[in-house]
C-alpha cells in the first residue's frame, strides 16, 4: 500500500514539477496530454488503490477526519457528486470543454486558468475512479455496473482522442505559433502523438480495470452459484 501511494504521489509530482511541465506549456501538446493523464488519471488510480478498504477511513489524521465526518453539507455534497448520473456527465463535460481550442489556449496563456483546468481534471478523475475502485466499499455500484462504467469511460475517451489522431490540421495556436520545434515535431505530428498518448494511457488504466472487473464479476457469479447449490433442497 505504501509503495502504491508513494508511486501515485511521485506520478503527480513528475507531472507538475518536472521539466515535463515547461515542455507541456511551451512546446509540445503530447507532453501536455501526458501531464494531464499523469495527474488526473494514473496518480489518482494509484492513490485510491493504496487507501482502499478500511484504510480509507484512517487516511486522514483523526483530528481532521472527525470534523470533516460531522460536516453534513460536505458529506451531502460528496454524496451528490459521487452519483454516477452526476459524476459521469461532469467528467465528460470537463474533458470536452478543456479541449475546445479557445479554452485550451487560454489555459496555456493564463496560469490561473491553467490551475483551474488541472484542478477540474483531478476532481472529475477522482470522482469516476472512486466509483470504479470503490475504495471505502460503499457499494454505490455493483461489480457489473462498475464494469459497464469502465467500458463506457474507455469508449468515450477513445472517441475524444480520435480528432487528435485522425485530424488533418492542428487545433491549438499556442503550439502552431511555437517557433522552436522540439525534437523536430510538426504541430500536426505532435497533435497526433497527443491523441496516441491519451489512447494508450486509457488502455493501460481503464483496460486493466475492465479485465480485473471481468474477473471479479465471474468470481462473484461463481460464488453465487455455489451458494445456490448449497442452499437448494
mmCIF file of C-alpha atoms in Angstrom, residues 49-221:
data_model
loop_
_atom_site.group_PDB
_atom_site.id
_atom_site.type_symbol
_atom_site.label_atom_id
_atom_site.label_comp_id
_atom_site.label_asym_id
_atom_site.label_seq_id
_atom_site.Cartn_x
_atom_site.Cartn_y
_atom_site.Cartn_z
ATOM 1 C CA UNK A 49 -5.696 1.625 -4.724
ATOM 2 C CA UNK A 50 -3.336 2.377 -1.844
ATOM 3 C CA UNK A 51 -6.078 3.511 0.560
ATOM 4 C CA UNK A 52 -8.876 1.109 -0.415
ATOM 5 C CA UNK A 53 -10.673 -0.894 2.235
ATOM 6 C CA UNK A 54 -10.669 0.078 5.929
ATOM 7 C CA UNK A 55 -7.527 2.144 5.370
ATOM 8 C CA UNK A 56 -9.638 4.756 3.579
ATOM 9 C CA UNK A 57 -11.277 5.597 6.908
ATOM 10 C CA UNK A 58 -7.911 6.269 8.564
ATOM 11 C CA UNK A 59 -6.147 8.042 5.713
ATOM 12 C CA UNK A 60 -6.599 11.480 7.309
ATOM 13 C CA UNK A 61 -5.483 12.282 10.881
ATOM 14 C CA UNK A 62 -8.269 11.747 13.431
ATOM 15 C CA UNK A 63 -8.323 15.403 14.457
ATOM 16 C CA UNK A 64 -9.025 16.353 10.853
ATOM 17 C CA UNK A 65 -11.226 13.400 9.946
ATOM 18 C CA UNK A 66 -13.678 13.816 12.823
ATOM 19 C CA UNK A 67 -14.855 17.367 11.996
ATOM 20 C CA UNK A 68 -14.985 16.524 8.300
ATOM 21 C CA UNK A 69 -17.150 13.483 9.052
ATOM 22 C CA UNK A 70 -19.528 15.680 11.050
ATOM 23 C CA UNK A 71 -19.757 18.317 8.297
ATOM 24 C CA UNK A 72 -23.153 17.441 6.842
ATOM 25 C CA UNK A 73 -23.002 19.880 3.886
ATOM 26 C CA UNK A 74 -19.667 18.353 2.852
ATOM 27 C CA UNK A 75 -21.000 14.819 3.158
ATOM 28 C CA UNK A 76 -24.148 15.663 1.205
ATOM 29 C CA UNK A 77 -22.090 17.389 -1.471
ATOM 30 C CA UNK A 78 -19.751 14.417 -1.884
ATOM 31 C CA UNK A 79 -22.666 12.025 -1.905
ATOM 32 C CA UNK A 80 -24.301 14.068 -4.665
ATOM 33 C CA UNK A 81 -21.123 14.286 -6.769
ATOM 34 C CA UNK A 82 -20.477 10.558 -6.440
ATOM 35 C CA UNK A 83 -23.801 9.654 -8.015
ATOM 36 C CA UNK A 84 -22.981 8.062 -11.392
ATOM 37 C CA UNK A 85 -25.578 10.224 -13.143
ATOM 38 C CA UNK A 86 -23.696 13.277 -11.828
ATOM 39 C CA UNK A 87 -20.050 12.157 -11.868
ATOM 40 C CA UNK A 88 -20.005 10.720 -15.393
ATOM 41 C CA UNK A 89 -21.613 13.705 -17.207
ATOM 42 C CA UNK A 90 -19.351 16.005 -15.190
ATOM 43 C CA UNK A 91 -16.294 14.003 -16.283
ATOM 44 C CA UNK A 92 -17.403 14.152 -19.917
ATOM 45 C CA UNK A 93 -18.130 17.893 -19.732
ATOM 46 C CA UNK A 94 -14.735 18.703 -18.222
ATOM 47 C CA UNK A 95 -12.862 16.524 -20.719
ATOM 48 C CA UNK A 96 -14.652 18.004 -23.706
ATOM 49 C CA UNK A 97 -14.668 21.637 -22.532
ATOM 50 C CA UNK A 98 -10.937 21.953 -21.848
ATOM 51 C CA UNK A 99 -10.063 20.582 -25.282
ATOM 52 C CA UNK A 100 -12.100 23.245 -27.088
ATOM 53 C CA UNK A 101 -9.383 25.401 -28.745
ATOM 54 C CA UNK A 102 -10.227 28.786 -27.096
ATOM 55 C CA UNK A 103 -10.294 27.256 -23.612
ATOM 56 C CA UNK A 104 -7.212 25.128 -24.258
ATOM 57 C CA UNK A 105 -5.224 28.135 -25.479
ATOM 58 C CA UNK A 106 -6.484 30.247 -22.566
ATOM 59 C CA UNK A 107 -5.236 27.627 -20.101
ATOM 60 C CA UNK A 108 -1.776 27.748 -21.654
ATOM 61 C CA UNK A 109 -1.638 31.548 -21.723
ATOM 62 C CA UNK A 110 -3.043 32.278 -18.245
ATOM 63 C CA UNK A 111 -1.662 30.482 -15.143
ATOM 64 C CA UNK A 112 -4.877 30.902 -13.133
ATOM 65 C CA UNK A 113 -6.935 29.281 -15.881
ATOM 66 C CA UNK A 114 -4.325 26.530 -16.182
ATOM 67 C CA UNK A 115 -4.573 25.761 -12.460
ATOM 68 C CA UNK A 116 -8.357 25.656 -12.727
ATOM 69 C CA UNK A 117 -8.022 23.219 -15.623
ATOM 70 C CA UNK A 118 -5.736 20.919 -13.654
ATOM 71 C CA UNK A 119 -7.953 21.092 -10.568
ATOM 72 C CA UNK A 120 -11.061 20.211 -12.552
ATOM 73 C CA UNK A 121 -9.282 17.243 -14.162
ATOM 74 C CA UNK A 122 -8.204 15.961 -10.748
ATOM 75 C CA UNK A 123 -11.695 16.374 -9.254
ATOM 76 C CA UNK A 124 -13.600 14.573 -12.012
ATOM 77 C CA UNK A 125 -10.884 11.925 -12.271
ATOM 78 C CA UNK A 126 -11.163 11.262 -8.541
ATOM 79 C CA UNK A 127 -14.961 11.000 -8.810
ATOM 80 C CA UNK A 128 -15.085 8.410 -11.587
ATOM 81 C CA UNK A 129 -12.184 6.367 -10.239
ATOM 82 C CA UNK A 130 -13.775 6.343 -6.790
ATOM 83 C CA UNK A 131 -16.856 4.790 -8.415
ATOM 84 C CA UNK A 132 -14.714 2.233 -10.249
ATOM 85 C CA UNK A 133 -12.386 1.246 -7.397
ATOM 86 C CA UNK A 134 -14.840 1.831 -4.535
ATOM 87 C CA UNK A 135 -12.010 2.281 -2.009
ATOM 88 C CA UNK A 136 -14.319 2.717 1.007
ATOM 89 C CA UNK A 137 -16.568 -0.193 -0.106
ATOM 90 C CA UNK A 138 -19.720 1.910 -0.157
ATOM 91 C CA UNK A 139 -21.185 -0.296 -2.886
ATOM 92 C CA UNK A 140 -22.626 2.594 -4.880
ATOM 93 C CA UNK A 141 -22.374 0.358 -7.958
ATOM 94 C CA UNK A 142 -22.475 -3.402 -8.352
ATOM 95 C CA UNK A 143 -19.496 -5.141 -9.920
ATOM 96 C CA UNK A 144 -21.282 -5.360 -13.260
ATOM 97 C CA UNK A 145 -22.232 -1.685 -13.079
ATOM 98 C CA UNK A 146 -18.615 -0.783 -12.367
ATOM 99 C CA UNK A 147 -17.595 -2.900 -15.341
ATOM 100 C CA UNK A 148 -20.124 -1.129 -17.549
ATOM 101 C CA UNK A 149 -18.887 2.245 -16.332
ATOM 102 C CA UNK A 150 -15.274 1.323 -17.121
ATOM 103 C CA UNK A 151 -16.249 0.250 -20.643
ATOM 104 C CA UNK A 152 -18.234 3.463 -21.138
ATOM 105 C CA UNK A 153 -15.384 5.707 -19.956
ATOM 106 C CA UNK A 154 -12.899 3.821 -22.126
ATOM 107 C CA UNK A 155 -15.112 4.188 -25.180
ATOM 108 C CA UNK A 156 -15.699 7.897 -24.565
ATOM 109 C CA UNK A 157 -12.002 8.508 -24.004
ATOM 110 C CA UNK A 158 -11.093 6.767 -27.249
ATOM 111 C CA UNK A 159 -13.674 8.820 -29.156
ATOM 112 C CA UNK A 160 -12.290 12.030 -27.638
ATOM 113 C CA UNK A 161 -8.806 11.049 -28.827
ATOM 114 C CA UNK A 162 -9.892 10.427 -32.437
ATOM 115 C CA UNK A 163 -9.929 14.101 -33.517
ATOM 116 C CA UNK A 164 -6.293 14.398 -32.429
ATOM 117 C CA UNK A 165 -5.118 11.161 -34.009
ATOM 118 C CA UNK A 166 -7.042 11.493 -37.276
ATOM 119 C CA UNK A 167 -7.235 15.286 -37.634
ATOM 120 C CA UNK A 168 -5.843 16.976 -40.739
ATOM 121 C CA UNK A 169 -4.772 20.236 -39.124
ATOM 122 C CA UNK A 170 -3.516 21.349 -35.699
ATOM 123 C CA UNK A 171 -6.147 22.875 -33.442
ATOM 124 C CA UNK A 172 -4.194 24.971 -30.937
ATOM 125 C CA UNK A 173 -2.492 28.241 -31.850
ATOM 126 C CA UNK A 174 -0.062 28.098 -28.933
ATOM 127 C CA UNK A 175 1.681 25.102 -30.441
ATOM 128 C CA UNK A 176 1.273 26.189 -34.059
ATOM 129 C CA UNK A 177 2.941 29.555 -33.329
ATOM 130 C CA UNK A 178 5.851 27.972 -31.429
ATOM 131 C CA UNK A 179 8.994 28.827 -33.472
ATOM 132 C CA UNK A 180 11.132 26.165 -31.799
ATOM 133 C CA UNK A 181 10.018 22.705 -32.883
ATOM 134 C CA UNK A 182 11.192 20.440 -30.069
ATOM 135 C CA UNK A 183 12.503 17.098 -31.401
ATOM 136 C CA UNK A 184 11.667 18.385 -34.867
ATOM 137 C CA UNK A 185 7.984 17.520 -34.452
ATOM 138 C CA UNK A 186 5.494 19.474 -36.516
ATOM 139 C CA UNK A 187 2.397 20.774 -34.749
ATOM 140 C CA UNK A 188 0.230 18.212 -36.563
ATOM 141 C CA UNK A 189 2.512 15.260 -35.753
ATOM 142 C CA UNK A 190 2.693 16.412 -32.148
ATOM 143 C CA UNK A 191 -1.108 16.570 -32.015
ATOM 144 C CA UNK A 192 -1.396 13.012 -33.329
ATOM 145 C CA UNK A 193 1.077 11.861 -30.678
ATOM 146 C CA UNK A 194 -1.069 13.589 -28.034
ATOM 147 C CA UNK A 195 -4.054 11.544 -29.143
ATOM 148 C CA UNK A 196 -1.994 8.350 -29.025
ATOM 149 C CA UNK A 197 -0.811 9.195 -25.512
ATOM 150 C CA UNK A 198 -4.438 9.540 -24.429
ATOM 151 C CA UNK A 199 -5.460 6.262 -26.060
ATOM 152 C CA UNK A 200 -2.507 4.281 -24.696
ATOM 153 C CA UNK A 201 -2.881 5.594 -21.149
ATOM 154 C CA UNK A 202 -6.581 4.743 -21.094
ATOM 155 C CA UNK A 203 -5.839 1.273 -22.412
ATOM 156 C CA UNK A 204 -3.333 0.842 -19.579
ATOM 157 C CA UNK A 205 -5.630 2.123 -16.804
ATOM 158 C CA UNK A 206 -9.229 1.565 -17.871
ATOM 159 C CA UNK A 207 -8.239 -1.501 -19.889
ATOM 160 C CA UNK A 208 -6.703 -3.145 -16.829
ATOM 161 C CA UNK A 209 -9.720 -2.085 -14.756
ATOM 162 C CA UNK A 210 -12.042 -3.766 -17.263
ATOM 163 C CA UNK A 211 -10.047 -7.018 -17.133
ATOM 164 C CA UNK A 212 -9.961 -7.057 -13.319
ATOM 165 C CA UNK A 213 -13.653 -6.244 -13.025
ATOM 166 C CA UNK A 214 -14.477 -9.001 -15.511
ATOM 167 C CA UNK A 215 -12.577 -11.490 -13.345
ATOM 168 C CA UNK A 216 -14.296 -10.162 -10.219
ATOM 169 C CA UNK A 217 -17.692 -10.453 -11.919
ATOM 170 C CA UNK A 218 -17.011 -14.074 -12.881
ATOM 171 C CA UNK A 219 -15.876 -14.947 -9.352
ATOM 172 C CA UNK A 220 -18.988 -13.287 -7.936
ATOM 173 C CA UNK A 221 -21.262 -15.277 -10.244
#
